[in-house]
Amino acid sequence: MKRGFLFIIMSIFIGYFGVDGILFENTLELFSFVGGSILLLLFAFAGFLIEDRHPVFYIRLSFIILFALANIVLAILVYNSFGWRVFKRIGSDKKLVNAYKVYQTFVSLLKMDIFLTLVGVLMLGMFLLRGANIIVDVALVVASIIWAVITTVYGVRRENFRVMLGFFAFAPVEPIYIIVKYIVASVTQPDRFASDEVPPVIVFGTFALICRVVLVILSCFVIRNFGKGLLEVFHKESTNKMDYDAIPVYVQDDEYAAYETLM
């Protein structure tokens, strides 16, 4: 039951990375989608080895293998078509394009950080501590999501240095929390900490820590790009969306031409 719940959460996030990566031509999210598909395959294969080998498991594993292989092929085809959206938004200025790619990578890692925080904290609660302090776990996940949204919208897109200082202040909270959870579990529950359910928890927790460290390092490059033109690009996009409802169009008829506003 617990593995199935985590499998569903992972599938939702991986599917989101795939769709978002294609729509916004985000290479990191596209490769995360492929890597996540392979991870789901390994996850299903591990469950196949642990659980009883019912014929249904053979069918499910076969579909997951085909799904992972198809994702790799499709990702390669889609990746080869990338480039037009960035050119349309940014133009051909190399410095601006590089700054935008850093921004894209930062946003992708921020989304991945939310995913790893959610899965890592849930795995700590379900497999290691069995629901202890669940309110704190949920509060940490919710705070991470709010923190990510504020950082992206007000910190990076509006180039607000004060908000980025808040980003740096909150960044160590999740790694410290996970490390403390590991230490508490190993000291207070050594038998449970030695179970076969712990390795996946450690793997996801380690990935979460690495992702957070890389995210903080990358944020320094994002701040260095403040004032290089991305703010104007984001402002132009917001203005275009706000003014879209007021675009004038002409509607031709057989007897008259009427001028109206596109709603």
mmCIF file of C-alpha atoms in Angstrom:
data_model
loop_
_atom_site.group_PDB
_atom_site.id
_atom_site.type_symbol
_atom_site.label_atom_id
_atom_site.label_comp_id
_atom_site.label_asym_id
_atom_site.label_seq_id
_atom_site.Cartn_x
_atom_site.Cartn_y
_atom_site.Cartn_z
ATOM 1 C CA MET A 1 0.000 0.000 0.000
ATOM 2 C CA LYS A 2 2.750 2.442 0.951
ATOM 3 C CA ARG A 3 4.819 1.572 -2.121
ATOM 4 C CA GLY A 4 1.768 1.966 -4.334
ATOM 5 C CA PHE A 5 1.075 5.423 -2.889
ATOM 6 C CA LEU A 6 4.649 6.556 -3.531
ATOM 7 C CA PHE A 7 4.506 5.053 -7.024
ATOM 8 C CA ILE A 8 1.438 7.195 -7.810
ATOM 9 C CA ILE A 9 3.079 10.382 -6.479
ATOM 10 C CA MET A 10 6.235 9.714 -8.482
ATOM 11 C CA SER A 11 4.190 9.030 -11.630
ATOM 12 C CA ILE A 12 2.307 12.330 -11.259
ATOM 13 C CA PHE A 13 5.486 14.379 -10.857
ATOM 14 C CA ILE A 14 7.297 12.572 -13.663
ATOM 15 C CA GLY A 15 4.335 13.107 -15.992
ATOM 16 C CA TYR A 16 4.322 16.793 -15.048
ATOM 17 C CA PHE A 17 8.041 17.101 -15.837
ATOM 18 C CA GLY A 18 7.442 15.525 -19.236
ATOM 19 C CA VAL A 19 4.544 17.804 -20.208
ATOM 20 C CA ASP A 20 6.139 20.967 -18.798
ATOM 21 C CA GLY A 21 9.500 20.146 -20.377
ATOM 22 C CA ILE A 22 7.931 19.766 -23.822
ATOM 23 C CA LEU A 23 5.696 22.851 -23.598
ATOM 24 C CA PHE A 24 8.490 25.151 -22.394
ATOM 25 C CA GLU A 25 11.398 23.408 -24.169
ATOM 26 C CA ASN A 26 13.096 22.689 -20.866
ATOM 27 C CA THR A 27 15.893 20.198 -21.420
ATOM 28 C CA LEU A 28 16.479 19.410 -17.738
ATOM 29 C CA GLU A 29 12.805 18.613 -17.136
ATOM 30 C CA LEU A 30 12.696 16.451 -20.263
ATOM 31 C CA PHE A 31 15.708 14.422 -19.137
ATOM 32 C CA SER A 32 14.235 14.260 -15.630
ATOM 33 C CA PHE A 33 11.137 12.764 -17.219
ATOM 34 C CA VAL A 34 13.235 10.078 -18.916
ATOM 35 C CA GLY A 35 15.282 9.423 -15.776
ATOM 36 C CA GLY A 36 12.113 9.265 -13.704
ATOM 37 C CA SER A 37 10.589 6.757 -16.117
ATOM 38 C CA ILE A 38 13.649 4.547 -15.720
ATOM 39 C CA LEU A 39 13.443 4.998 -11.936
ATOM 40 C CA LEU A 40 9.810 3.876 -12.007
ATOM 41 C CA LEU A 41 10.912 0.844 -13.997
ATOM 42 C CA LEU A 42 13.506 -0.053 -11.353
ATOM 43 C CA PHE A 43 10.950 0.630 -8.617
ATOM 44 C CA ALA A 44 8.451 -1.734 -10.255
ATOM 45 C CA PHE A 45 11.135 -4.366 -10.867
ATOM 46 C CA ALA A 46 12.186 -4.263 -7.201
ATOM 47 C CA GLY A 47 8.564 -4.726 -6.167
ATOM 48 C CA PHE A 48 8.315 -7.590 -8.625
ATOM 49 C CA LEU A 49 11.248 -9.364 -6.964
ATOM 50 C CA ILE A 50 9.959 -8.786 -3.428
ATOM 51 C CA GLU A 51 6.288 -9.636 -3.930
ATOM 52 C CA ASP A 52 4.689 -12.843 -5.152
ATOM 53 C CA ARG A 53 5.146 -13.321 -8.890
ATOM 54 C CA HIS A 54 1.526 -13.282 -9.920
ATOM 55 C CA PRO A 55 0.812 -13.186 -13.716
ATOM 56 C CA VAL A 56 -0.535 -9.656 -13.273
ATOM 57 C CA PHE A 57 2.916 -8.485 -12.195
ATOM 58 C CA TYR A 58 4.435 -9.831 -15.433
ATOM 59 C CA ILE A 59 1.908 -7.858 -17.464
ATOM 60 C CA ARG A 60 2.438 -4.681 -15.438
ATOM 61 C CA LEU A 61 6.226 -4.948 -15.669
ATOM 62 C CA SER A 62 6.036 -5.468 -19.446
ATOM 63 C CA PHE A 63 3.943 -2.318 -19.879
ATOM 64 C CA ILE A 64 6.326 -0.288 -17.713
ATOM 65 C CA ILE A 65 9.328 -1.476 -19.769
ATOM 66 C CA LEU A 66 7.599 -0.491 -23.027
ATOM 67 C CA PHE A 67 6.586 2.842 -21.490
ATOM 68 C CA ALA A 68 10.173 3.633 -20.424
ATOM 69 C CA LEU A 69 11.625 2.709 -23.839
ATOM 70 C CA ALA A 70 8.980 4.768 -25.659
ATOM 71 C CA ASN A 71 9.731 7.750 -23.419
ATOM 72 C CA ILE A 72 13.429 7.610 -24.299
ATOM 73 C CA VAL A 73 12.717 7.543 -28.048
ATOM 74 C CA LEU A 74 10.112 10.321 -27.865
ATOM 75 C CA ALA A 75 12.354 12.470 -25.667
ATOM 76 C CA ILE A 76 15.161 12.276 -28.236
ATOM 77 C CA LEU A 77 12.790 13.273 -31.051
ATOM 78 C CA VAL A 78 11.328 16.160 -29.049
ATOM 79 C CA TYR A 79 14.752 17.371 -27.898
ATOM 80 C CA ASN A 80 15.923 17.676 -31.509
ATOM 81 C CA SER A 81 13.095 20.142 -32.175
ATOM 82 C CA PHE A 82 13.954 22.432 -29.239
ATOM 83 C CA GLY A 83 15.142 26.001 -29.813
ATOM 84 C CA TRP A 84 12.324 27.898 -31.493
ATOM 85 C CA ARG A 85 10.473 28.895 -28.321
ATOM 86 C CA VAL A 86 13.596 30.312 -26.682
ATOM 87 C CA PHE A 87 14.446 32.251 -29.856
ATOM 88 C CA LYS A 88 10.921 33.671 -30.032
ATOM 89 C CA ARG A 89 11.015 34.818 -26.386
ATOM 90 C CA ILE A 90 14.622 35.955 -26.067
ATOM 91 C CA GLY A 91 16.005 36.502 -29.544
ATOM 92 C CA SER A 92 19.530 35.677 -30.642
ATOM 93 C CA ASP A 93 21.501 37.579 -27.991
ATOM 94 C CA LYS A 94 23.860 34.940 -26.587
ATOM 95 C CA LYS A 95 24.234 36.545 -23.154
ATOM 96 C CA LEU A 96 20.472 36.843 -22.750
ATOM 97 C CA VAL A 97 19.936 33.283 -23.993
ATOM 98 C CA ASN A 98 22.517 31.955 -21.515
ATOM 99 C CA ALA A 99 20.900 33.925 -18.679
ATOM 100 C CA TYR A 100 17.499 32.518 -19.632
ATOM 101 C CA LYS A 101 18.864 28.965 -19.668
ATOM 102 C CA VAL A 102 20.257 29.486 -16.155
ATOM 103 C CA TYR A 103 16.808 30.708 -15.101
ATOM 104 C CA GLN A 104 15.164 27.654 -16.701
ATOM 105 C CA THR A 105 17.578 25.309 -14.950
ATOM 106 C CA PHE A 106 16.974 27.031 -11.610
ATOM 107 C CA VAL A 107 13.183 26.745 -11.938
ATOM 108 C CA SER A 108 13.498 23.076 -12.959
ATOM 109 C CA LEU A 109 15.684 22.284 -9.950
ATOM 110 C CA LEU A 110 13.241 24.144 -7.723
ATOM 111 C CA LYS A 111 10.396 21.926 -8.969
ATOM 112 C CA MET A 112 12.571 18.856 -8.535
ATOM 113 C CA ASP A 113 13.418 20.019 -5.022
ATOM 114 C CA ILE A 114 9.706 20.132 -4.159
ATOM 115 C CA PHE A 115 9.277 16.606 -5.529
ATOM 116 C CA LEU A 116 12.251 15.225 -3.592
ATOM 117 C CA THR A 117 11.154 17.019 -0.419
ATOM 118 C CA LEU A 118 7.654 15.581 -0.716
ATOM 119 C CA VAL A 119 8.803 12.024 -1.446
ATOM 120 C CA GLY A 120 11.736 12.148 0.980
ATOM 121 C CA VAL A 121 9.676 13.409 3.916
ATOM 122 C CA LEU A 122 6.824 10.991 3.157
ATOM 123 C CA MET A 123 9.239 8.064 3.010
ATOM 124 C CA LEU A 124 10.810 9.127 6.293
ATOM 125 C CA GLY A 125 7.390 9.248 7.911
ATOM 126 C CA MET A 126 5.940 6.062 6.401
ATOM 127 C CA PHE A 127 8.926 3.707 6.355
ATOM 128 C CA LEU A 128 11.210 4.947 9.116
ATOM 129 C CA LEU A 129 9.303 6.848 11.787
ATOM 130 C CA ARG A 130 5.820 5.486 10.989
ATOM 131 C CA GLY A 131 3.897 8.747 11.098
ATOM 132 C CA ALA A 132 5.686 10.358 14.040
ATOM 133 C CA ASN A 133 5.351 14.152 13.967
ATOM 134 C CA ILE A 134 3.299 13.963 10.770
ATOM 135 C CA ILE A 135 2.087 17.550 11.303
ATOM 136 C CA VAL A 136 5.673 18.802 11.168
ATOM 137 C CA ASP A 137 6.279 16.775 7.995
ATOM 138 C CA VAL A 138 3.219 18.206 6.240
ATOM 139 C CA ALA A 139 4.081 21.726 7.406
ATOM 140 C CA LEU A 140 7.593 21.365 5.973
ATOM 141 C CA VAL A 141 6.260 20.228 2.587
ATOM 142 C CA VAL A 142 3.690 23.050 2.419
ATOM 143 C CA ALA A 143 6.303 25.606 3.482
ATOM 144 C CA SER A 144 8.672 24.314 0.782
ATOM 145 C CA ILE A 145 6.017 24.758 -1.905
ATOM 146 C CA ILE A 146 5.188 28.303 -0.759
ATOM 147 C CA TRP A 147 8.906 29.082 -0.505
ATOM 148 C CA ALA A 148 9.484 27.852 -4.072
ATOM 149 C CA VAL A 149 6.583 29.863 -5.533
ATOM 150 C CA ILE A 150 7.603 33.095 -3.773
ATOM 151 C CA THR A 151 11.231 32.617 -4.803
ATOM 152 C CA THR A 152 10.310 32.077 -8.461
ATOM 153 C CA VAL A 153 7.665 34.785 -8.830
ATOM 154 C CA TYR A 154 9.033 37.540 -6.608
ATOM 155 C CA GLY A 155 12.687 36.663 -6.238
ATOM 156 C CA VAL A 156 13.878 35.589 -9.673
ATOM 157 C CA ARG A 157 11.278 36.882 -12.130
ATOM 158 C CA ARG A 158 11.232 40.319 -10.450
ATOM 159 C CA GLU A 159 14.933 40.246 -9.582
ATOM 160 C CA ASN A 160 14.267 41.023 -5.924
ATOM 161 C CA PHE A 161 17.472 40.545 -3.949
ATOM 162 C CA ARG A 162 15.726 40.723 -0.558
ATOM 163 C CA VAL A 163 13.473 37.792 -1.454
ATOM 164 C CA MET A 164 16.543 35.839 -2.529
ATOM 165 C CA LEU A 165 18.058 36.490 0.907
ATOM 166 C CA GLY A 166 14.951 34.828 2.343
ATOM 167 C CA PHE A 167 15.594 31.946 -0.051
ATOM 168 C CA PHE A 168 19.094 31.496 1.366
ATOM 169 C CA ALA A 169 17.796 31.731 4.938
ATOM 170 C CA PHE A 170 15.201 28.967 4.439
ATOM 171 C CA ALA A 171 17.385 26.699 2.277
ATOM 172 C CA PRO A 172 19.174 24.854 5.146
ATOM 173 C CA VAL A 173 15.929 23.941 6.954
ATOM 174 C CA GLU A 174 15.039 20.868 4.877
ATOM 175 C CA PRO A 175 18.546 19.297 4.838
ATOM 176 C CA ILE A 176 18.923 19.814 8.593
ATOM 177 C CA TYR A 177 15.464 18.321 9.201
ATOM 178 C CA ILE A 178 16.219 15.201 7.126
ATOM 179 C CA ILE A 179 19.615 14.660 8.768
ATOM 180 C CA VAL A 180 18.102 15.032 12.244
ATOM 181 C CA LYS A 181 15.380 12.524 11.312
ATOM 182 C CA TYR A 182 18.027 10.003 10.224
ATOM 183 C CA ILE A 183 19.985 10.449 13.445
ATOM 184 C CA VAL A 184 16.877 10.173 15.634
ATOM 185 C CA ALA A 185 15.715 7.024 13.824
ATOM 186 C CA SER A 186 19.139 5.358 14.017
ATOM 187 C CA VAL A 187 19.438 6.076 17.759
ATOM 188 C CA THR A 188 15.880 5.488 18.969
ATOM 189 C CA GLN A 189 14.821 2.745 16.529
ATOM 190 C CA PRO A 190 17.944 0.799 15.480
ATOM 191 C CA ASP A 191 15.965 -2.330 14.523
ATOM 192 C CA ARG A 192 13.680 -0.412 12.176
ATOM 193 C CA PHE A 193 16.624 1.553 10.805
ATOM 194 C CA ALA A 194 18.270 -1.740 9.808
ATOM 195 C CA SER A 195 15.246 -2.978 7.828
ATOM 196 C CA ASP A 196 15.196 -3.413 4.040
ATOM 197 C CA GLU A 197 12.894 -0.382 3.696
ATOM 198 C CA VAL A 198 15.618 2.038 4.783
ATOM 199 C CA PRO A 199 17.894 2.053 1.658
ATOM 200 C CA PRO A 200 15.257 3.725 -0.592
ATOM 201 C CA VAL A 201 14.668 6.298 2.147
ATOM 202 C CA ILE A 202 18.388 7.054 2.334
ATOM 203 C CA VAL A 203 18.639 7.283 -1.468
ATOM 204 C CA PHE A 204 15.797 9.795 -1.776
ATOM 205 C CA GLY A 205 17.022 11.743 1.240
ATOM 206 C CA THR A 206 20.514 11.941 -0.252
ATOM 207 C CA PHE A 207 19.128 13.110 -3.601
ATOM 208 C CA ALA A 208 17.086 15.759 -1.767
ATOM 209 C CA LEU A 209 20.197 17.029 0.026
ATOM 210 C CA ILE A 210 22.256 17.116 -3.188
ATOM 211 C CA CYS A 211 19.466 18.872 -5.087
ATOM 212 C CA ARG A 212 19.159 21.533 -2.380
ATOM 213 C CA VAL A 213 22.929 22.177 -2.385
ATOM 214 C CA VAL A 214 23.046 22.456 -6.195
ATOM 215 C CA LEU A 215 19.986 24.714 -6.101
ATOM 216 C CA VAL A 216 21.674 27.112 -3.672
ATOM 217 C CA ILE A 217 24.842 27.187 -5.795
ATOM 218 C CA LEU A 218 22.839 27.821 -8.969
ATOM 219 C CA SER A 219 20.911 30.625 -7.278
ATOM 220 C CA CYS A 220 24.195 32.539 -7.015
ATOM 221 C CA PHE A 221 24.484 32.438 -10.824
ATOM 222 C CA VAL A 222 20.855 33.545 -11.100
ATOM 223 C CA ILE A 223 21.565 36.575 -8.907
ATOM 224 C CA ARG A 224 24.624 37.393 -11.015
ATOM 225 C CA ASN A 225 22.312 37.629 -14.041
ATOM 226 C CA PHE A 226 20.118 40.263 -12.384
ATOM 227 C CA GLY A 227 20.053 43.409 -14.510
ATOM 228 C CA LYS A 228 21.083 41.683 -17.752
ATOM 229 C CA GLY A 229 17.722 42.002 -19.517
ATOM 230 C CA LEU A 230 15.611 39.095 -18.272
ATOM 231 C CA LEU A 231 13.447 41.405 -16.163
ATOM 232 C CA GLU A 232 12.366 43.216 -19.325
ATOM 233 C CA VAL A 233 11.554 39.885 -20.978
ATOM 234 C CA PHE A 234 9.380 38.757 -18.051
ATOM 235 C CA HIS A 235 7.717 42.184 -17.839
ATOM 236 C CA LYS A 236 6.960 42.097 -21.564
ATOM 237 C CA GLU A 237 5.395 38.631 -21.232
ATOM 238 C CA SER A 238 3.204 39.767 -18.328
ATOM 239 C CA THR A 239 2.152 42.900 -20.228
ATOM 240 C CA ASN A 240 1.276 40.896 -23.326
ATOM 241 C CA LYS A 241 -0.916 38.551 -21.286
ATOM 242 C CA MET A 242 -2.681 41.466 -19.579
ATOM 243 C CA ASP A 243 -3.246 43.315 -22.857
ATOM 244 C CA TYR A 244 -4.392 40.267 -24.800
ATOM 245 C CA ASP A 245 -8.050 40.973 -24.023
ATOM 246 C CA ALA A 246 -7.771 44.424 -25.561
ATOM 247 C CA ILE A 247 -6.373 43.418 -28.957
ATOM 248 C CA PRO A 248 -8.432 45.190 -31.653
ATOM 249 C CA VAL A 249 -9.729 43.102 -34.559
ATOM 250 C CA TYR A 250 -11.849 43.862 -37.613
ATOM 251 C CA VAL A 251 -14.822 41.668 -38.406
ATOM 252 C CA GLN A 252 -15.923 41.821 -42.040
ATOM 253 C CA ASP A 253 -19.541 41.307 -43.094
ATOM 254 C CA ASP A 254 -21.304 41.402 -46.469
ATOM 255 C CA GLU A 255 -22.988 44.766 -45.744
ATOM 256 C CA TYR A 256 -20.665 46.501 -43.226
ATOM 257 C CA ALA A 257 -17.370 46.316 -41.345
ATOM 258 C CA ALA A 258 -17.656 46.342 -37.576
ATOM 259 C CA TYR A 259 -14.837 47.203 -35.235
ATOM 260 C CA GLU A 260 -14.888 45.329 -31.949
ATOM 261 C CA THR A 261 -12.577 44.277 -29.182
ATOM 262 C CA LEU A 262 -11.432 40.680 -28.824
ATOM 263 C CA MET A 263 -12.826 39.340 -25.540
#
